[in-house]
Amino acid sequence: MRIVIVGAGQVGRSLQEAFGALGHEVVMARRAPQAAGEVALA
């Protein structure tokens, strides 16, 4: 399943890890585009 999470704070990253571990495709959106690389590498 594809899941979009808006917000890359503690809760967003925790959800990303949990859904990713279950095999879901997770896409994250964030206000600060320059920080997108940090989320992609996390």
Coordinates of C-alpha atoms in Angstrom, one line a residue:
M1 CA 0.0 0.0 0.0
R2 CA 1.2 3.5 -0.7
I3 CA 1.1 5.8 2.3
V4 CA 1.8 9.6 2.3
I5 CA 2.8 11.2 5.6
V6 CA 2.7 15.0 5.9
G7 CA 5.3 16.1 8.5
A8 CA 8.7 14.7 9.1
G9 CA 9.0 15.3 12.8
Q10 CA 9.3 12.6 15.5
V11 CA 5.8 11.2 14.9
G12 CA 6.1 11.2 11.1
R13 CA 9.4 9.4 11.1
S14 CA 8.2 6.9 13.6
L15 CA 5.2 6.2 11.4
Q16 CA 7.5 5.9 8.3
E17 CA 9.6 3.3 10.1
A18 CA 6.6 1.3 11.3
F19 CA 4.8 1.3 7.9
G20 CA 8.1 0.7 6.0
A21 CA 8.8 -2.3 8.3
L22 CA 5.4 -3.8 7.3
G23 CA 6.4 -3.5 3.6
H24 CA 4.4 -0.4 2.7
E25 CA 5.7 2.3 0.3
V26 CA 5.9 5.5 2.3
V27 CA 6.3 9.0 0.9
M28 CA 6.9 11.9 3.2
A29 CA 6.1 15.6 2.6
R30 CA 7.7 18.4 4.5
R31 CA 7.6 22.2 4.4
A32 CA 11.3 22.7 4.1
P33 CA 12.4 21.3 0.7
Q34 CA 16.1 21.6 1.6
A35 CA 15.6 19.1 4.4
A36 CA 14.1 16.5 2.1
G37 CA 17.5 14.8 1.8
E38 CA 17.7 14.3 5.5
V39 CA 14.3 12.4 5.4
A40 CA 15.3 10.4 2.4
L41 CA 18.4 9.2 4.1
A42 CA 16.7 8.4 7.4

